[in-house]
Amino acid sequence: MLSSENTSVEQLINYFKNYFPLNSKERAELFVHFAERRIKRRGFILQQGDVCRHFTFVVSGCFKMYAVDKNGKEHNIQFAAENDWITDLASFYAEKPSQLYIEATEPSLILQIKHPDLLSLYINHHKFDRNFRIIIEQKFIALQNRVLQNISSTAEERYQSFLEQYPHISNRLPNTQIASYLGITPEFLSKIRKDLAQKPNP
């Protein structure tokens, strides 16, 4: 159980003000059910083959979620930094082994809730059910938009969409990580950045 003076939970409470704000009893439940963890850079909170046991809120730092193909190449699927969530939803809800990795790209501070505890919040405090439904819907929409972009958008358009989605971390990630997310080479990403820099402002 976290201390009632824990500032990480206060940050989470402020986050929920964007949706359905929590009353005092609901806020108290966060201190009971969430656990705080510090993760070193390149530390994992999920590895392929493990069951994803936690829904994770990023207090500070940055994470990447990725798959590794049969040739050992990484393919970034999602990033998450401050005031964002990251989890393998399929593994978390089905309680089956994950095909993904979730790794810290920076030293990070996180809050995590276990699957049974989250279900308990859903049942006993319906505002959590509504809040997390919105969070999951937003993640699904972002993933759907990304699939559509991969089908119909140019690499430059995908990069500009990346900047819109992750404006606060684009300068915190190396070219290799961003290129992996976009499905292009780091060299091509450098060319896109150079071309955009040379374009006159509208």
PDB file of C-alpha atoms in Angstrom:
ATOM      1  CA  MET A   1       0.000   0.000   0.000  1.00  0.00           C
ATOM      2  CA  LEU A   2       1.310   3.423  -0.926  1.00  0.00           C
ATOM      3  CA  SER A   3       1.539   6.312   1.484  1.00  0.00           C
ATOM      4  CA  SER A   4      -1.326   8.810   1.302  1.00  0.00           C
ATOM      5  CA  GLU A   5       1.337  11.474   0.682  1.00  0.00           C
ATOM      6  CA  ASN A   6       2.677   9.716  -2.413  1.00  0.00           C
ATOM      7  CA  THR A   7       3.084  12.375  -5.104  1.00  0.00           C
ATOM      8  CA  SER A   8       3.007   9.800  -7.922  1.00  0.00           C
ATOM      9  CA  VAL A   9      -0.586   8.932  -7.045  1.00  0.00           C
ATOM     10  CA  GLU A  10      -1.419  12.626  -6.863  1.00  0.00           C
ATOM     11  CA  GLN A  11      -0.225  12.869 -10.462  1.00  0.00           C
ATOM     12  CA  LEU A  12      -2.535   9.986 -11.385  1.00  0.00           C
ATOM     13  CA  ILE A  13      -5.441  11.659  -9.582  1.00  0.00           C
ATOM     14  CA  ASN A  14      -4.815  14.822 -11.612  1.00  0.00           C
ATOM     15  CA  TYR A  15      -4.690  12.717 -14.771  1.00  0.00           C
ATOM     16  CA  PHE A  16      -8.194  11.356 -14.129  1.00  0.00           C
ATOM     17  CA  LYS A  17      -9.510  14.936 -13.975  1.00  0.00           C
ATOM     18  CA  ASN A  18      -9.337  14.815 -17.788  1.00  0.00           C
ATOM     19  CA  TYR A  19     -12.131  12.209 -17.750  1.00  0.00           C
ATOM     20  CA  PHE A  20     -14.439  11.509 -14.807  1.00  0.00           C
ATOM     21  CA  PRO A  21     -12.762  13.074 -11.733  1.00  0.00           C
ATOM     22  CA  LEU A  22     -12.503  10.874  -8.665  1.00  0.00           C
ATOM     23  CA  ASN A  23     -14.149  11.493  -5.315  1.00  0.00           C
ATOM     24  CA  SER A  24     -12.265  11.044  -2.042  1.00  0.00           C
ATOM     25  CA  LYS A  25     -13.197   7.368  -1.649  1.00  0.00           C
ATOM     26  CA  GLU A  26     -12.136   6.583  -5.227  1.00  0.00           C
ATOM     27  CA  ARG A  27      -8.884   8.475  -4.774  1.00  0.00           C
ATOM     28  CA  ALA A  28      -8.166   6.429  -1.659  1.00  0.00           C
ATOM     29  CA  GLU A  29      -8.518   3.225  -3.708  1.00  0.00           C
ATOM     30  CA  LEU A  30      -5.570   4.289  -5.888  1.00  0.00           C
ATOM     31  CA  PHE A  31      -3.258   4.277  -2.877  1.00  0.00           C
ATOM     32  CA  VAL A  32      -4.434   0.765  -2.011  1.00  0.00           C
ATOM     33  CA  HIS A  33      -4.285  -0.892  -5.434  1.00  0.00           C
ATOM     34  CA  PHE A  34      -1.408   0.776  -7.278  1.00  0.00           C
ATOM     35  CA  ALA A  35       2.258  -0.024  -6.644  1.00  0.00           C
ATOM     36  CA  GLU A  36       5.133   2.311  -7.440  1.00  0.00           C
ATOM     37  CA  ARG A  37       8.247   1.041  -9.224  1.00  0.00           C
ATOM     38  CA  ARG A  38      11.459   2.601 -10.484  1.00  0.00           C
ATOM     39  CA  ILE A  39      12.799   1.119 -13.710  1.00  0.00           C
ATOM     40  CA  LYS A  40      16.340   1.604 -14.977  1.00  0.00           C
ATOM     41  CA  ARG A  41      17.020   2.499 -18.593  1.00  0.00           C
ATOM     42  CA  ARG A  42      16.767  -0.678 -20.705  1.00  0.00           C
ATOM     43  CA  GLY A  43      14.877  -2.382 -17.892  1.00  0.00           C
ATOM     44  CA  PHE A  44      11.849  -4.487 -18.828  1.00  0.00           C
ATOM     45  CA  ILE A  45       8.356  -4.499 -17.373  1.00  0.00           C
ATOM     46  CA  LEU A  46       7.280  -7.181 -19.871  1.00  0.00           C
ATOM     47  CA  GLN A  47       9.162  -9.742 -21.945  1.00  0.00           C
ATOM     48  CA  GLN A  48       7.973 -12.014 -24.723  1.00  0.00           C
ATOM     49  CA  GLY A  49       6.523 -15.246 -23.346  1.00  0.00           C
ATOM     50  CA  ASP A  50       5.488 -13.715 -20.019  1.00  0.00           C
ATOM     51  CA  VAL A  51       1.884 -12.930 -19.144  1.00  0.00           C
ATOM     52  CA  CYS A  52       1.270  -9.180 -18.836  1.00  0.00           C
ATOM     53  CA  ARG A  53       0.125  -8.839 -15.234  1.00  0.00           C
ATOM     54  CA  HIS A  54      -0.053  -5.047 -14.898  1.00  0.00           C
ATOM     55  CA  PHE A  55      -1.659  -1.966 -16.379  1.00  0.00           C
ATOM     56  CA  THR A  56       1.104   0.650 -16.177  1.00  0.00           C
ATOM     57  CA  PHE A  57       0.878   4.434 -15.758  1.00  0.00           C
ATOM     58  CA  VAL A  58       4.057   6.366 -16.576  1.00  0.00           C
ATOM     59  CA  VAL A  59       4.791   9.005 -13.938  1.00  0.00           C
ATOM     60  CA  SER A  60       8.131   9.970 -15.478  1.00  0.00           C
ATOM     61  CA  GLY A  61      10.426   8.507 -18.123  1.00  0.00           C
ATOM     62  CA  CYS A  62       9.652   6.740 -21.372  1.00  0.00           C
ATOM     63  CA  PHE A  63       8.890   3.208 -22.609  1.00  0.00           C
ATOM     64  CA  LYS A  64       8.689   1.410 -25.923  1.00  0.00           C
ATOM     65  CA  MET A  65       6.550  -1.626 -26.714  1.00  0.00           C
ATOM     66  CA  TYR A  66       7.876  -3.775 -29.522  1.00  0.00           C
ATOM     67  CA  ALA A  67       7.921  -7.158 -31.190  1.00  0.00           C
ATOM     68  CA  VAL A  68      10.971  -9.031 -32.448  1.00  0.00           C
ATOM     69  CA  ASP A  69      10.727 -10.894 -35.760  1.00  0.00           C
ATOM     70  CA  LYS A  70      12.349 -14.231 -36.620  1.00  0.00           C
ATOM     71  CA  ASN A  71      15.457 -12.398 -37.845  1.00  0.00           C
ATOM     72  CA  GLY A  72      15.899 -10.641 -34.506  1.00  0.00           C
ATOM     73  CA  LYS A  73      14.761  -7.233 -35.790  1.00  0.00           C
ATOM     74  CA  GLU A  74      12.773  -5.008 -33.450  1.00  0.00           C
ATOM     75  CA  HIS A  75       9.519  -3.392 -34.574  1.00  0.00           C
ATOM     76  CA  ASN A  76       8.279  -0.619 -32.290  1.00  0.00           C
ATOM     77  CA  ILE A  77       4.507  -0.560 -31.834  1.00  0.00           C
ATOM     78  CA  GLN A  78       3.958   2.113 -29.198  1.00  0.00           C
ATOM     79  CA  PHE A  79       5.735   4.638 -26.995  1.00  0.00           C
ATOM     80  CA  ALA A  80       4.551   5.968 -23.652  1.00  0.00           C
ATOM     81  CA  ALA A  81       5.931   8.818 -21.557  1.00  0.00           C
ATOM     82  CA  GLU A  82       4.616  10.979 -18.729  1.00  0.00           C
ATOM     83  CA  ASN A  83       0.855  10.751 -18.075  1.00  0.00           C
ATOM     84  CA  ASP A  84       0.326   7.875 -20.468  1.00  0.00           C
ATOM     85  CA  TRP A  85      -0.460   4.176 -20.129  1.00  0.00           C
ATOM     86  CA  ILE A  86       1.259   1.149 -21.568  1.00  0.00           C
ATOM     87  CA  THR A  87       0.332  -2.521 -21.449  1.00  0.00           C
ATOM     88  CA  ASP A  88      -0.138  -5.491 -23.749  1.00  0.00           C
ATOM     89  CA  LEU A  89      -3.923  -5.432 -23.670  1.00  0.00           C
ATOM     90  CA  ALA A  90      -4.297  -8.839 -25.329  1.00  0.00           C
ATOM     91  CA  SER A  91      -2.061 -10.571 -22.795  1.00  0.00           C
ATOM     92  CA  PHE A  92      -3.388  -8.547 -19.843  1.00  0.00           C
ATOM     93  CA  TYR A  93      -7.063  -9.368 -20.390  1.00  0.00           C
ATOM     94  CA  ALA A  94      -6.703 -12.883 -21.813  1.00  0.00           C
ATOM     95  CA  GLU A  95      -3.974 -13.761 -19.286  1.00  0.00           C
ATOM     96  CA  LYS A  96      -1.981 -15.470 -22.052  1.00  0.00           C
ATOM     97  CA  PRO A  97       1.751 -15.204 -22.860  1.00  0.00           C
ATOM     98  CA  SER A  98       2.690 -11.982 -24.581  1.00  0.00           C
ATOM     99  CA  GLN A  99       4.366 -11.683 -27.974  1.00  0.00           C
ATOM    100  CA  LEU A 100       5.731  -8.272 -27.009  1.00  0.00           C
ATOM    101  CA  TYR A 101       8.384  -6.530 -24.947  1.00  0.00           C
ATOM    102  CA  ILE A 102       7.939  -3.345 -22.926  1.00  0.00           C
ATOM    103  CA  GLU A 103      11.285  -1.694 -22.189  1.00  0.00           C
ATOM    104  CA  ALA A 104      12.318   1.607 -20.596  1.00  0.00           C
ATOM    105  CA  THR A 105      14.206   3.948 -22.915  1.00  0.00           C
ATOM    106  CA  GLU A 106      14.960   6.240 -19.953  1.00  0.00           C
ATOM    107  CA  PRO A 107      15.139   5.823 -16.171  1.00  0.00           C
ATOM    108  CA  SER A 108      11.448   5.781 -15.280  1.00  0.00           C
ATOM    109  CA  LEU A 109       8.977   5.935 -12.422  1.00  0.00           C
ATOM    110  CA  ILE A 110       5.716   4.052 -12.877  1.00  0.00           C
ATOM    111  CA  LEU A 111       2.522   3.072 -11.092  1.00  0.00           C
ATOM    112  CA  GLN A 112       1.138  -0.395 -11.749  1.00  0.00           C
ATOM    113  CA  ILE A 113      -2.133  -2.132 -10.983  1.00  0.00           C
ATOM    114  CA  LYS A 114      -2.652  -5.885 -11.222  1.00  0.00           C
ATOM    115  CA  HIS A 115      -5.419  -7.442 -13.298  1.00  0.00           C
ATOM    116  CA  PRO A 116      -7.549  -8.674 -10.341  1.00  0.00           C
ATOM    117  CA  ASP A 117      -7.253  -5.291  -8.614  1.00  0.00           C
ATOM    118  CA  LEU A 118      -8.338  -3.437 -11.747  1.00  0.00           C
ATOM    119  CA  LEU A 119     -11.346  -5.732 -12.130  1.00  0.00           C
ATOM    120  CA  SER A 120     -12.207  -5.039  -8.494  1.00  0.00           C
ATOM    121  CA  LEU A 121     -12.162  -1.296  -9.187  1.00  0.00           C
ATOM    122  CA  TYR A 122     -14.417  -1.815 -12.216  1.00  0.00           C
ATOM    123  CA  ILE A 123     -16.972  -3.727 -10.127  1.00  0.00           C
ATOM    124  CA  ASN A 124     -16.919  -1.639  -6.956  1.00  0.00           C
ATOM    125  CA  HIS A 125     -16.383   1.830  -8.423  1.00  0.00           C
ATOM    126  CA  HIS A 126     -18.037   2.254 -11.808  1.00  0.00           C
ATOM    127  CA  LYS A 127     -16.232   5.506 -12.501  1.00  0.00           C
ATOM    128  CA  PHE A 128     -13.022   3.494 -12.978  1.00  0.00           C
ATOM    129  CA  ASP A 129     -14.826   1.296 -15.480  1.00  0.00           C
ATOM    130  CA  ARG A 130     -15.835   4.385 -17.463  1.00  0.00           C
ATOM    131  CA  ASN A 131     -12.407   6.010 -17.210  1.00  0.00           C
ATOM    132  CA  PHE A 132     -10.477   2.949 -18.325  1.00  0.00           C
ATOM    133  CA  ARG A 133     -12.966   2.304 -21.108  1.00  0.00           C
ATOM    134  CA  ILE A 134     -12.097   5.734 -22.520  1.00  0.00           C
ATOM    135  CA  ILE A 135      -8.355   5.056 -22.113  1.00  0.00           C
ATOM    136  CA  ILE A 136      -8.599   1.713 -23.922  1.00  0.00           C
ATOM    137  CA  GLU A 137     -10.797   3.180 -26.658  1.00  0.00           C
ATOM    138  CA  GLN A 138      -8.209   5.905 -27.269  1.00  0.00           C
ATOM    139  CA  LYS A 139      -5.445   3.301 -27.538  1.00  0.00           C
ATOM    140  CA  PHE A 140      -7.536   1.307 -30.017  1.00  0.00           C
ATOM    141  CA  ILE A 141      -8.245   4.394 -32.130  1.00  0.00           C
ATOM    142  CA  ALA A 142      -4.544   5.296 -32.175  1.00  0.00           C
ATOM    143  CA  LEU A 143      -3.652   1.776 -33.290  1.00  0.00           C
ATOM    144  CA  GLN A 144      -6.378   1.777 -35.960  1.00  0.00           C
ATOM    145  CA  ASN A 145      -5.151   5.121 -37.290  1.00  0.00           C
ATOM    146  CA  ARG A 146      -1.623   3.795 -37.405  1.00  0.00           C
ATOM    147  CA  VAL A 147      -2.685   0.737 -39.429  1.00  0.00           C
ATOM    148  CA  LEU A 148      -4.490   3.007 -41.891  1.00  0.00           C
ATOM    149  CA  GLN A 149      -1.435   5.250 -42.175  1.00  0.00           C
ATOM    150  CA  ASN A 150       0.794   2.271 -42.931  1.00  0.00           C
ATOM    151  CA  ILE A 151      -1.564   1.351 -45.775  1.00  0.00           C
ATOM    152  CA  SER A 152      -2.163   4.749 -47.323  1.00  0.00           C
ATOM    153  CA  SER A 153       0.339   7.338 -46.078  1.00  0.00           C
ATOM    154  CA  THR A 154       3.836   8.233 -47.232  1.00  0.00           C
ATOM    155  CA  ALA A 155       6.783   7.908 -44.847  1.00  0.00           C
ATOM    156  CA  GLU A 156       6.860  11.689 -44.480  1.00  0.00           C
ATOM    157  CA  GLU A 157       3.160  11.751 -43.564  1.00  0.00           C
ATOM    158  CA  ARG A 158       3.699   8.958 -41.043  1.00  0.00           C
ATOM    159  CA  TYR A 159       6.582  10.909 -39.486  1.00  0.00           C
ATOM    160  CA  GLN A 160       4.453  14.042 -39.191  1.00  0.00           C
ATOM    161  CA  SER A 161       1.704  11.975 -37.547  1.00  0.00           C
ATOM    162  CA  PHE A 162       4.304  10.598 -35.130  1.00  0.00           C
ATOM    163  CA  LEU A 163       5.307  14.157 -34.203  1.00  0.00           C
ATOM    164  CA  GLU A 164       1.646  15.036 -33.573  1.00  0.00           C
ATOM    165  CA  GLN A 165       1.063  11.952 -31.425  1.00  0.00           C
ATOM    166  CA  TYR A 166       4.343  12.120 -29.490  1.00  0.00           C
ATOM    167  CA  PRO A 167       5.409  15.802 -29.523  1.00  0.00           C
ATOM    168  CA  HIS A 168       7.002  15.628 -26.082  1.00  0.00           C
ATOM    169  CA  ILE A 169       9.257  12.622 -26.756  1.00  0.00           C
ATOM    170  CA  SER A 170      10.347  12.996 -30.386  1.00  0.00           C
ATOM    171  CA  ASN A 171      13.610  14.621 -29.251  1.00  0.00           C
ATOM    172  CA  ARG A 172      14.122  12.024 -26.494  1.00  0.00           C
ATOM    173  CA  LEU A 173      14.325   9.025 -28.824  1.00  0.00           C
ATOM    174  CA  PRO A 174      17.195   8.100 -31.138  1.00  0.00           C
ATOM    175  CA  ASN A 175      16.583   7.945 -34.886  1.00  0.00           C
ATOM    176  CA  THR A 176      16.767   4.156 -34.787  1.00  0.00           C
ATOM    177  CA  GLN A 177      13.771   3.899 -32.437  1.00  0.00           C
ATOM    178  CA  ILE A 178      11.626   6.348 -34.391  1.00  0.00           C
ATOM    179  CA  ALA A 179      12.573   4.712 -37.698  1.00  0.00           C
ATOM    180  CA  SER A 180      11.590   1.310 -36.312  1.00  0.00           C
ATOM    181  CA  TYR A 181       8.188   2.717 -35.364  1.00  0.00           C
ATOM    182  CA  LEU A 182       7.738   4.206 -38.846  1.00  0.00           C
ATOM    183  CA  GLY A 183       8.927   1.088 -40.671  1.00  0.00           C
ATOM    184  CA  ILE A 184      11.797   2.866 -42.444  1.00  0.00           C
ATOM    185  CA  THR A 185      15.587   3.005 -42.154  1.00  0.00           C
ATOM    186  CA  PRO A 186      17.313   5.597 -39.920  1.00  0.00           C
ATOM    187  CA  GLU A 187      18.979   6.980 -43.040  1.00  0.00           C
ATOM    188  CA  PHE A 188      15.626   7.580 -44.716  1.00  0.00           C
ATOM    189  CA  LEU A 189      14.330   9.230 -41.546  1.00  0.00           C
ATOM    190  CA  SER A 190      17.323  11.585 -41.587  1.00  0.00           C
ATOM    191  CA  LYS A 191      16.484  12.479 -45.189  1.00  0.00           C
ATOM    192  CA  ILE A 192      12.845  13.179 -44.270  1.00  0.00           C
ATOM    193  CA  ARG A 193      13.939  15.427 -41.407  1.00  0.00           C
ATOM    194  CA  LYS A 194      16.359  17.269 -43.673  1.00  0.00           C
ATOM    195  CA  ASP A 195      13.706  17.759 -46.371  1.00  0.00           C
ATOM    196  CA  LEU A 196      11.158  19.048 -43.839  1.00  0.00           C
ATOM    197  CA  ALA A 197      13.700  21.464 -42.370  1.00  0.00           C
ATOM    198  CA  GLN A 198      14.348  22.920 -45.820  1.00  0.00           C
ATOM    199  CA  LYS A 199      10.692  23.437 -46.638  1.00  0.00           C
ATOM    200  CA  PRO A 200       9.507  27.065 -46.339  1.00  0.00           C
ATOM    201  CA  ASN A 201       7.046  27.718 -43.531  1.00  0.00           C
ATOM    202  CA  PRO A 202       3.463  28.098 -44.824  1.00  0.00           C
TER     203      PRO A 202
END
